Coordinates of C-alpha atoms in Angstrom, one line a residue:
M154 CA -33.4 -12.0 4.6
A155 CA -35.9 -11.4 1.6
Y156 CA -36.3 -8.1 -0.2
Q157 CA -39.7 -7.2 -1.4
E158 CA -41.0 -4.6 -3.9
V159 CA -44.9 -3.8 -4.3
T160 CA -46.3 -2.4 -7.2
T161 CA -49.8 -1.9 -8.0
T162 CA -51.3 -1.3 -11.7
G163 CA -54.3 0.5 -12.3
Y164 CA -57.4 -1.0 -14.3
G165 CA -57.1 1.3 -17.1
T166 CA -53.3 0.4 -17.8
R167 CA -53.9 -3.5 -17.2
V168 CA -56.8 -3.1 -20.8
G169 CA -54.6 -1.1 -22.8
N170 CA -51.6 -3.4 -22.0
S171 CA -54.4 -6.3 -22.8
F172 CA -55.0 -4.7 -26.0
K173 CA -51.5 -4.0 -27.0
A174 CA -50.8 -7.9 -26.2
I175 CA -53.3 -8.7 -29.2
G176 CA -50.3 -8.2 -31.7
S177 CA -47.8 -10.0 -30.1
G178 CA -50.4 -12.9 -29.5
F179 CA -50.9 -13.1 -33.4
L180 CA -47.4 -12.9 -33.9
M181 CA -47.3 -15.8 -31.6
F182 CA -49.9 -18.1 -33.4
V183 CA -48.3 -17.3 -36.9
L184 CA -44.6 -18.3 -35.4
G185 CA -46.0 -21.6 -34.1
T186 CA -48.0 -22.3 -37.0
A187 CA -45.0 -21.9 -39.0
L188 CA -42.8 -23.7 -36.2
L189 CA -44.6 -26.8 -36.6
W190 CA -44.7 -27.1 -40.8
W191 CA -41.2 -26.5 -40.7
N192 CA -40.7 -28.7 -38.2
E193 CA -42.5 -32.1 -40.1
G194 CA -40.4 -31.0 -43.2
R195 CA -37.1 -31.4 -41.7
A196 CA -38.2 -34.6 -40.0
V197 CA -39.1 -35.9 -42.9
K198 CA -36.3 -34.9 -44.8
T199 CA -33.7 -36.2 -42.2
E200 CA -35.4 -39.4 -42.1
K201 CA -35.3 -40.1 -45.6
M202 CA -31.8 -38.9 -45.6
L203 CA -30.8 -41.4 -43.0
D204 CA -32.5 -44.2 -44.8
E205 CA -30.7 -43.1 -47.9
A206 CA -27.1 -43.1 -46.3
G207 CA -27.7 -46.1 -44.5
N208 CA -28.7 -48.4 -47.5
N209 CA -25.5 -47.0 -49.5
Y210 CA -22.6 -46.8 -46.8
V211 CA -20.0 -48.9 -47.0
E212 CA -17.6 -50.3 -43.8
M213 CA -14.2 -49.2 -44.0
E214 CA -12.3 -52.2 -42.4
N215 CA -8.6 -50.3 -42.2
P216 CA -8.2 -47.1 -41.9
N217 CA -4.6 -46.9 -41.6
K218 CA -4.1 -47.9 -45.3
K219 CA -5.6 -45.6 -48.1
D220 CA -8.4 -47.1 -50.2
A221 CA -8.5 -45.6 -53.8
S222 CA -11.5 -47.9 -54.3
L223 CA -13.3 -45.8 -51.6
E224 CA -13.2 -42.5 -53.2
G225 CA -16.8 -40.8 -53.1
E226 CA -17.6 -43.7 -51.2
L227 CA -19.7 -43.2 -47.6
I228 CA -18.0 -44.8 -45.3
C229 CA -18.0 -45.8 -41.7
G230 CA -14.7 -46.9 -39.9
T231 CA -13.3 -47.0 -36.4
A232 CA -9.7 -45.6 -35.7
M233 CA -7.5 -43.6 -33.5
A234 CA -8.0 -39.6 -33.4
T235 CA -4.4 -38.2 -33.0
T236 CA -2.8 -34.8 -33.5
E237 CA 1.1 -33.8 -33.7
D238 CA 0.4 -29.9 -32.9
S239 CA 1.3 -28.6 -30.2
L240 CA -1.3 -25.7 -28.7
T241 CA -0.2 -23.0 -26.3
D242 CA -1.9 -20.6 -23.8
A243 CA -0.1 -17.8 -24.1
Q244 CA -1.6 -16.3 -21.3
F245 CA -0.8 -18.4 -18.9
G246 CA 1.9 -20.2 -21.0
I247 CA 0.4 -23.4 -20.7
G248 CA 0.7 -25.8 -23.3
A249 CA -0.1 -29.2 -24.4
K250 CA 0.4 -31.5 -27.7
A251 CA -3.5 -32.1 -27.9
I252 CA -6.6 -32.0 -30.1
S253 CA -7.9 -28.8 -28.0
I254 CA -6.7 -27.2 -25.0
R255 CA -9.8 -25.4 -22.9
R256 CA -9.6 -22.5 -20.5
N257 CA -12.9 -22.4 -18.5
V258 CA -13.2 -18.9 -15.9
E259 CA -15.6 -18.9 -13.1
Y260 CA -16.5 -16.6 -10.6
Y261 CA -17.7 -16.3 -7.3
Q262 CA -20.7 -13.5 -6.8
W263 CA -24.1 -13.1 -5.3
V264 CA -26.8 -13.6 -7.6
E265 CA -30.5 -12.2 -7.6
H266 CA -33.1 -14.3 -7.6
S267 CA -36.8 -12.9 -7.6
Q268 CA -40.5 -14.5 -7.5
T269 CA -43.2 -12.6 -8.6
K270 CA -46.8 -12.9 -7.1
R271 CA -49.8 -10.9 -8.5
E272 CA -53.2 -10.7 -6.7
D273 CA -56.6 -9.2 -8.1
K274 CA -58.2 -6.2 -6.5
L275 CA -61.8 -5.2 -6.3
G276 CA -61.9 -2.2 -9.3
G277 CA -59.5 -3.9 -11.4
K278 CA -56.3 -3.2 -9.7
E279 CA -53.3 -5.7 -9.8
V280 CA -51.2 -5.5 -7.1
T281 CA -47.7 -7.2 -7.7
T282 CA -45.2 -8.7 -5.2
T283 CA -41.6 -9.2 -5.9
T284 CA -39.7 -11.0 -3.5
Y285 CA -35.7 -10.8 -4.3
T286 CA -33.3 -13.6 -2.8
Y287 CA -29.5 -13.4 -2.8
T288 CA -27.2 -16.6 -2.9
K289 CA -23.2 -17.0 -3.4
E290 CA -22.7 -19.1 -6.5
W291 CA -20.0 -20.2 -9.5
V292 CA -21.3 -18.2 -12.6
S293 CA -19.7 -17.8 -16.1
S294 CA -19.0 -14.0 -15.9
P295 CA -19.3 -11.1 -13.4
I296 CA -22.4 -9.9 -12.2
Q297 CA -23.1 -6.1 -11.9
S298 CA -24.4 -5.6 -7.9
S299 CA -24.9 -1.9 -8.4
N300 CA -28.3 -3.3 -10.7
F301 CA -29.5 -5.4 -7.6
H302 CA -32.8 -4.3 -6.2
D303 CA -32.0 -4.8 -2.5
P304 CA -29.8 -1.4 -1.1
A305 CA -28.1 -4.0 0.9
Y306 CA -26.3 -6.3 -1.6
Q307 CA -26.1 -3.1 -4.0
N308 CA -22.2 -3.4 -5.2
K309 CA -21.5 -6.3 -3.0
N310 CA -19.9 -8.1 -5.6
S311 CA -16.4 -7.8 -6.9
V312 CA -13.3 -10.0 -8.8
L313 CA -10.1 -10.5 -8.3
T314 CA -9.3 -10.4 -11.8
T315 CA -10.9 -11.0 -14.7
L316 CA -10.2 -13.3 -17.8
D317 CA -12.0 -14.4 -20.8
D318 CA -13.1 -18.3 -21.5
S319 CA -10.1 -19.7 -24.2
E320 CA -10.9 -22.9 -26.8
Q321 CA -8.2 -23.5 -29.4
W322 CA -7.8 -26.5 -31.7
A323 CA -5.5 -28.2 -33.7
E324 CA -4.9 -27.8 -37.3
N325 CA -4.1 -31.1 -38.1
V326 CA -6.0 -34.3 -37.0
K327 CA -5.2 -37.1 -38.2
W328 CA -7.7 -40.6 -38.2
G329 CA -5.3 -43.4 -39.5
A330 CA -4.2 -42.6 -42.8
Y331 CA -6.4 -39.7 -43.2
T332 CA -7.2 -36.0 -41.8
L333 CA -10.2 -35.2 -40.0
P334 CA -12.2 -31.6 -41.4
E335 CA -12.6 -29.6 -38.8
G336 CA -16.2 -30.3 -38.6
L337 CA -15.9 -33.8 -37.5
F338 CA -12.7 -33.2 -35.0
H339 CA -14.6 -30.6 -33.2
R340 CA -17.1 -33.6 -32.0
I341 CA -14.0 -35.4 -30.4
S342 CA -15.1 -34.9 -26.3
S343 CA -12.3 -36.8 -24.8
R344 CA -11.5 -34.3 -22.3
E345 CA -9.0 -34.5 -19.4
G346 CA -7.4 -31.9 -17.0
I347 CA -3.8 -30.2 -17.9
D348 CA -1.2 -30.1 -15.7
L349 CA -0.1 -26.9 -14.9
A350 CA 3.4 -25.6 -14.9
I351 CA 3.0 -22.0 -14.9
S352 CA 6.2 -20.1 -13.7
E353 CA 6.9 -18.6 -10.6
D354 CA 7.3 -14.6 -11.8
L355 CA 4.0 -15.3 -13.6
L356 CA 2.1 -16.3 -10.2
K357 CA 4.0 -13.5 -8.3
Q358 CA 2.3 -11.1 -10.7
F359 CA -1.0 -12.8 -10.7
D360 CA -0.7 -12.6 -6.8
K361 CA 0.3 -8.8 -6.7
S362 CA -2.9 -7.7 -9.0
A363 CA -5.0 -10.2 -6.5
Q364 CA -3.9 -8.9 -3.4
A365 CA -4.4 -4.9 -4.9
A366 CA -7.7 -6.3 -5.9
Y367 CA -8.7 -8.0 -2.8
E368 CA -7.1 -4.6 -1.0
R369 CA -10.0 -2.7 -2.6
A370 CA -12.9 -4.6 -2.4
H371 CA -12.2 -5.4 1.7
G372 CA -9.8 -2.5 2.9
L373 CA -6.2 -2.8 4.0
V374 CA -7.3 -3.6 7.9
N375 CA -9.3 -6.3 6.5
T376 CA -6.4 -7.2 4.5
A377 CA -3.9 -6.8 7.4
I378 CA -6.0 -9.1 10.0
N379 CA -5.8 -11.7 7.1
K380 CA -1.9 -11.8 6.9
I381 CA -1.7 -11.9 10.7
S382 CA -4.2 -15.1 11.0
Q383 CA -2.1 -16.8 8.1
A384 CA 1.3 -15.9 9.9
V385 CA -0.1 -16.7 13.2
S386 CA -1.3 -20.6 11.9
Q387 CA 1.6 -21.2 9.8
P388 CA 4.3 -23.6 12.1
A389 CA 7.7 -21.5 12.3
Q390 CA 9.9 -24.3 14.1
Q391 CA 12.1 -26.6 12.2
P392 CA 13.5 -29.7 13.0
A393 CA 16.0 -29.5 16.1
Q394 CA 19.9 -29.9 15.0
V395 CA 21.7 -33.1 16.4
A396 CA 25.1 -31.8 16.9
I397 CA 27.4 -33.9 19.3
P398 CA 31.1 -33.1 18.9
D399 CA 33.3 -35.7 17.1
S400 CA 35.3 -36.1 20.7
I401 CA 32.4 -37.7 22.2
K402 CA 31.3 -39.7 19.3
A403 CA 34.5 -41.3 19.1
L404 CA 33.9 -43.2 23.0
L405 CA 30.5 -44.2 22.2
P406 CA 30.2 -47.6 20.5
D407 CA 29.9 -48.3 16.5
S408 CA 26.3 -49.2 16.7
V409 CA 25.3 -45.8 18.4
R410 CA 27.4 -43.7 16.2
A411 CA 25.6 -45.5 12.8
K412 CA 22.3 -44.6 14.8
L413 CA 23.6 -41.2 15.5
D414 CA 24.7 -40.5 12.0
S415 CA 21.1 -42.0 10.5
I416 CA 19.4 -39.8 12.4
Q417 CA 22.0 -36.6 11.4
A418 CA 21.0 -37.4 7.8
V419 CA 17.5 -37.2 8.1
T420 CA 17.7 -34.1 10.2
D421 CA 19.6 -32.4 7.6
S422 CA 17.5 -33.7 4.8
L423 CA 14.0 -32.5 6.7
N424 CA 16.1 -29.0 7.3
K425 CA 17.2 -28.6 3.7
Q426 CA 13.4 -28.9 2.5
M427 CA 12.3 -26.7 4.9
A428 CA 15.0 -24.1 3.5
N429 CA 13.4 -24.9 -0.2
A430 CA 10.2 -24.2 1.2
E431 CA 11.1 -20.7 2.7
N432 CA 12.9 -19.6 0.0
K433 CA 9.6 -20.3 -2.5
K434 CA 7.1 -17.7 -2.9
D435 CA 3.9 -18.5 -0.5
L436 CA 1.5 -17.0 -2.6
Q437 CA -1.4 -15.6 -0.7
Y438 CA -4.1 -14.9 -3.3
V439 CA -3.0 -17.4 -6.2
H440 CA -3.1 -21.3 -5.7
Q441 CA -2.4 -23.9 -8.3
A442 CA -3.5 -27.1 -7.7
S443 CA -3.7 -29.8 -10.4
N444 CA -5.6 -28.2 -13.5
V445 CA -7.3 -25.5 -11.7
L446 CA -5.6 -21.8 -11.0
Y447 CA -7.4 -20.4 -7.9
F448 CA -7.8 -16.5 -7.5
G449 CA -8.4 -16.4 -3.5
R450 CA -7.2 -16.5 0.0
V451 CA -8.7 -20.0 0.6
P452 CA -9.8 -22.4 -2.0
G453 CA -11.8 -24.3 0.2
S454 CA -13.8 -21.7 1.7
P455 CA -14.5 -18.9 -1.3
E456 CA -15.2 -15.7 -1.2
V457 CA -17.2 -12.9 -3.1
G458 CA -14.7 -11.9 -6.1
D459 CA -12.6 -15.5 -6.2
V460 CA -12.0 -16.6 -9.4
R461 CA -11.4 -20.2 -10.8
V462 CA -9.8 -20.9 -13.5
T463 CA -10.0 -24.5 -15.1
F464 CA -7.8 -26.1 -18.2
E465 CA -8.4 -28.8 -20.2
K466 CA -7.3 -31.1 -23.2
V467 CA -8.6 -33.0 -25.9
V468 CA -6.7 -36.2 -26.0
P469 CA -6.3 -38.5 -28.9
A470 CA -9.2 -41.3 -28.8
K471 CA -10.7 -44.0 -30.5
V472 CA -13.6 -42.3 -32.9
T473 CA -16.0 -43.8 -35.5
V474 CA -16.2 -41.8 -38.6
M475 CA -19.1 -41.9 -41.1
A476 CA -18.5 -39.3 -44.0
V477 CA -17.8 -39.5 -47.8
V478 CA -14.0 -40.0 -48.9
E479 CA -12.6 -37.3 -50.4
G480 CA -8.9 -37.4 -51.2
D481 CA -6.9 -38.0 -48.0
S482 CA -10.2 -36.3 -46.2
F483 CA -13.8 -36.5 -45.6
K484 CA -16.8 -34.6 -46.6
P485 CA -20.5 -34.5 -46.1
Y486 CA -22.8 -37.0 -47.6
K487 CA -25.6 -35.4 -49.9
A488 CA -28.6 -37.3 -50.6
K489 CA -31.3 -36.7 -53.6
N490 CA -33.2 -34.4 -51.2
G491 CA -30.1 -31.9 -50.7
K492 CA -29.7 -32.7 -46.8
R493 CA -26.5 -33.3 -45.9
F494 CA -24.6 -35.6 -43.1
Q495 CA -21.4 -36.7 -41.8
T496 CA -20.8 -37.4 -38.4
L497 CA -17.7 -38.6 -35.5
V498 CA -19.3 -40.3 -32.7
M499 CA -16.9 -41.8 -29.9
G500 CA -15.6 -45.6 -29.7
K501 CA -16.5 -48.3 -31.9
K502 CA -19.9 -48.2 -33.1
S503 CA -21.1 -49.9 -36.8
G504 CA -23.0 -47.8 -39.6
D505 CA -26.3 -49.1 -38.4
E506 CA -25.6 -48.2 -35.0
I507 CA -25.1 -44.6 -35.9
I508 CA -27.7 -44.7 -38.2
E509 CA -30.6 -45.9 -35.7
G510 CA -28.8 -43.4 -33.0
E511 CA -29.4 -40.6 -35.4
K512 CA -33.1 -41.7 -36.2
E513 CA -33.7 -41.6 -32.6
A514 CA -32.6 -38.1 -32.1
N515 CA -34.1 -36.9 -35.2
N516 CA -37.5 -38.2 -33.5
M517 CA -36.7 -36.5 -30.3
I518 CA -36.1 -33.3 -31.8
L519 CA -39.5 -33.7 -33.5
W520 CA -41.6 -34.0 -30.6
A521 CA -39.9 -31.4 -28.8
L522 CA -40.2 -28.6 -31.6
R523 CA -43.6 -30.2 -31.7
I524 CA -44.6 -29.4 -27.9
L525 CA -42.9 -26.1 -28.2
G526 CA -44.9 -25.0 -31.3
I527 CA -48.2 -26.1 -29.9
M528 CA -47.4 -24.2 -26.4
I529 CA -46.4 -21.2 -28.9
I530 CA -49.9 -21.4 -30.5
I531 CA -51.8 -21.9 -27.1
G532 CA -49.8 -19.1 -25.5
G533 CA -50.7 -16.3 -28.8
L534 CA -54.5 -17.4 -28.5
K535 CA -54.4 -16.4 -25.0
G536 CA -52.6 -13.3 -26.1
I537 CA -55.3 -12.1 -28.7
F538 CA -58.3 -13.1 -26.4
G539 CA -56.3 -11.8 -23.0
F540 CA -58.5 -8.7 -23.1
L541 CA -61.6 -10.4 -22.5
E542 CA -60.8 -11.9 -19.1
T543 CA -58.9 -8.3 -18.4
I544 CA -62.1 -6.4 -19.0
L545 CA -63.7 -8.1 -16.2
K546 CA -61.1 -7.7 -13.7
V547 CA -63.3 -5.0 -11.7
V548 CA -64.7 -8.2 -10.4
P549 CA -61.4 -10.6 -9.7
F550 CA -64.3 -13.8 -9.0
I551 CA -65.6 -13.4 -12.2
A552 CA -62.6 -12.7 -14.4
G553 CA -60.9 -15.9 -12.8
I554 CA -64.0 -18.1 -13.7
F555 CA -64.1 -16.5 -17.5
G556 CA -60.3 -16.3 -17.7
W557 CA -60.4 -20.5 -16.5
G558 CA -62.9 -20.8 -19.5
V559 CA -61.0 -18.7 -21.9
G560 CA -58.0 -20.8 -20.9
I561 CA -59.7 -24.2 -21.5
V562 CA -61.1 -22.8 -25.0
C563 CA -57.5 -21.3 -26.2
T564 CA -55.8 -24.9 -25.4
V565 CA -58.5 -26.8 -27.1
I566 CA -58.2 -24.6 -30.3
G567 CA -54.6 -24.4 -30.4
I568 CA -54.4 -28.5 -30.1
V569 CA -56.9 -28.9 -32.6
W570 CA -55.4 -26.0 -34.9
S571 CA -51.6 -27.6 -34.2
L572 CA -53.0 -31.3 -35.5
I573 CA -54.8 -29.7 -38.6
V574 CA -51.4 -28.1 -39.3
I575 CA -49.5 -31.4 -38.9
A576 CA -51.7 -33.2 -40.9
L577 CA -51.6 -30.8 -44.0
A578 CA -47.7 -30.7 -43.5
W579 CA -48.4 -34.9 -43.6
L580 CA -50.1 -34.3 -47.2
F581 CA -47.7 -31.9 -48.1
Y582 CA -44.1 -33.8 -47.4
R583 CA -46.0 -37.6 -47.0
P584 CA -48.7 -37.8 -49.3
V585 CA -49.0 -41.3 -49.9
L586 CA -48.8 -42.5 -46.3
A587 CA -51.3 -39.3 -45.3
I588 CA -53.7 -40.2 -47.8
C589 CA -53.3 -43.9 -46.8
L590 CA -53.9 -43.0 -43.0
L591 CA -56.9 -40.4 -43.7
A592 CA -58.6 -43.3 -46.0
I593 CA -58.1 -45.9 -43.0
A594 CA -59.3 -43.2 -40.4
G595 CA -62.4 -42.6 -42.9
F596 CA -63.1 -46.3 -43.0
L597 CA -62.9 -46.6 -39.3
I598 CA -65.8 -43.7 -39.0
W599 CA -67.6 -45.6 -41.5
V600 CA -67.8 -48.5 -39.8
F601 CA -68.6 -47.0 -36.4
A602 CA -70.7 -44.2 -37.7
F603 CA -72.6 -46.4 -39.7
K604 CA -72.4 -50.3 -39.3
G605 CA -72.5 -49.6 -35.9
K606 CA -76.1 -47.8 -36.2
D607 CA -77.1 -51.0 -37.9
K608 CA -75.7 -53.2 -35.5
L609 CA -77.4 -51.1 -32.6
K610 CA -80.6 -51.3 -34.5
E611 CA -80.2 -55.0 -35.1
L612 CA -79.5 -55.9 -31.5
A613 CA -82.5 -53.5 -30.3
S614 CA -84.9 -55.2 -32.3
K615 CA -83.4 -58.7 -31.0
G616 CA -84.4 -57.3 -27.4
K617 CA -87.9 -56.6 -28.4
N618 CA -88.3 -59.9 -30.0
T619 CA -87.1 -61.5 -26.9
Q620 CA -89.5 -59.8 -24.8
T621 CA -92.4 -60.2 -26.7
Q622 CA -91.9 -64.3 -26.9
P623 CA -93.9 -66.0 -24.6
A624 CA -92.1 -67.7 -22.0
P625 CA -91.6 -71.5 -22.6
Q626 CA -94.0 -74.0 -20.3
T627 CA -93.0 -76.6 -18.3
T628 CA -94.4 -80.1 -17.4
E629 CA -94.0 -81.7 -14.2

């Protein structure tokens, strides 16, 4: 059930806060302006660097053989990225020959969500109603439920164990006859699960500590009930023994004796498997499946406090590298404007495809930062002029209308200011293109403003002449 908190803010406090917001509004306005200016310069420099790289790269036909003639050249080639390094997760005793191994830890926790509704009252007061709801979710770190607002959910969270995420990378990654630098092979994304081979002794230690944590969180009574339920649900029967005396077997036909021997062999095999299963510790709070180690009673039905650890590795894969050859390794390409560039992409790609993809990514970042900058500027302007609306909050209806108008004005001014900043940035970073565009714009304005006006006069005079001319007479 949802939990609500209602708070009331007085008119004087609201006005004071709105004046304090003027300073943060100016700061947002300046930051948004700086972001727009920097973003235009970053995009232009990146595009020029990519154009330069696209004109200067050479295809490496055979990366499996070193070519001295390519020393210092920007190359593009495709080969397998491999390694002979063996990596180990010492805490779990898990190892693999891989480019990287990774441990990802998740916790099943109560998560608090909030939704706020504000309502203005006559006289300038503001009533804020915050509704808190709670859901069970897998999260990346334990949540302190003692800070929850609803007392019914406080201290509800617990964990059976606390572990850290971990990631290890190989030191030597080969790409054909060359060695990949760290900045490149960290881009390899060919991940797959690691088959776990954790020792039984270690699993027992984990199980013991998880059981202690479960008993602390849920109490000994619940733990005992869970054990009884689990014992009742497990079948205790073993396959029946087929024990026939040899004296009786001797009186039976050969075909019947052969069938009995076959049945006995199957029974012995099943009994052996059952004995091995009994001798192996049936862990109650730790479960291992594929590349997941699960801390909890039932993996398919998680409880608050359960922990899920997933192990992955980066395996050898075919990748395409675009970088400058330096001995038996690579370094970034440095353009004339100082921008550096090197990349690794999965699979086989041509140099032109890589450059085109990088340009598309650069354009996406350009527009994303443009939108962000414009929103920051508009938010800053609303923060600067928001006190005007707050002062009128004594009459919420009037303040709402006035606030709507202030919002429209701030939005329009913010967009216009942003366009001016972008235009000035273009004049600074792309002066020739910007001047050409301004000249075209000025010409169009002149055409529509002056020539269009003359054209309208001409059409108007023709209309008058048509009206004054007598209608032609017809004869029968």
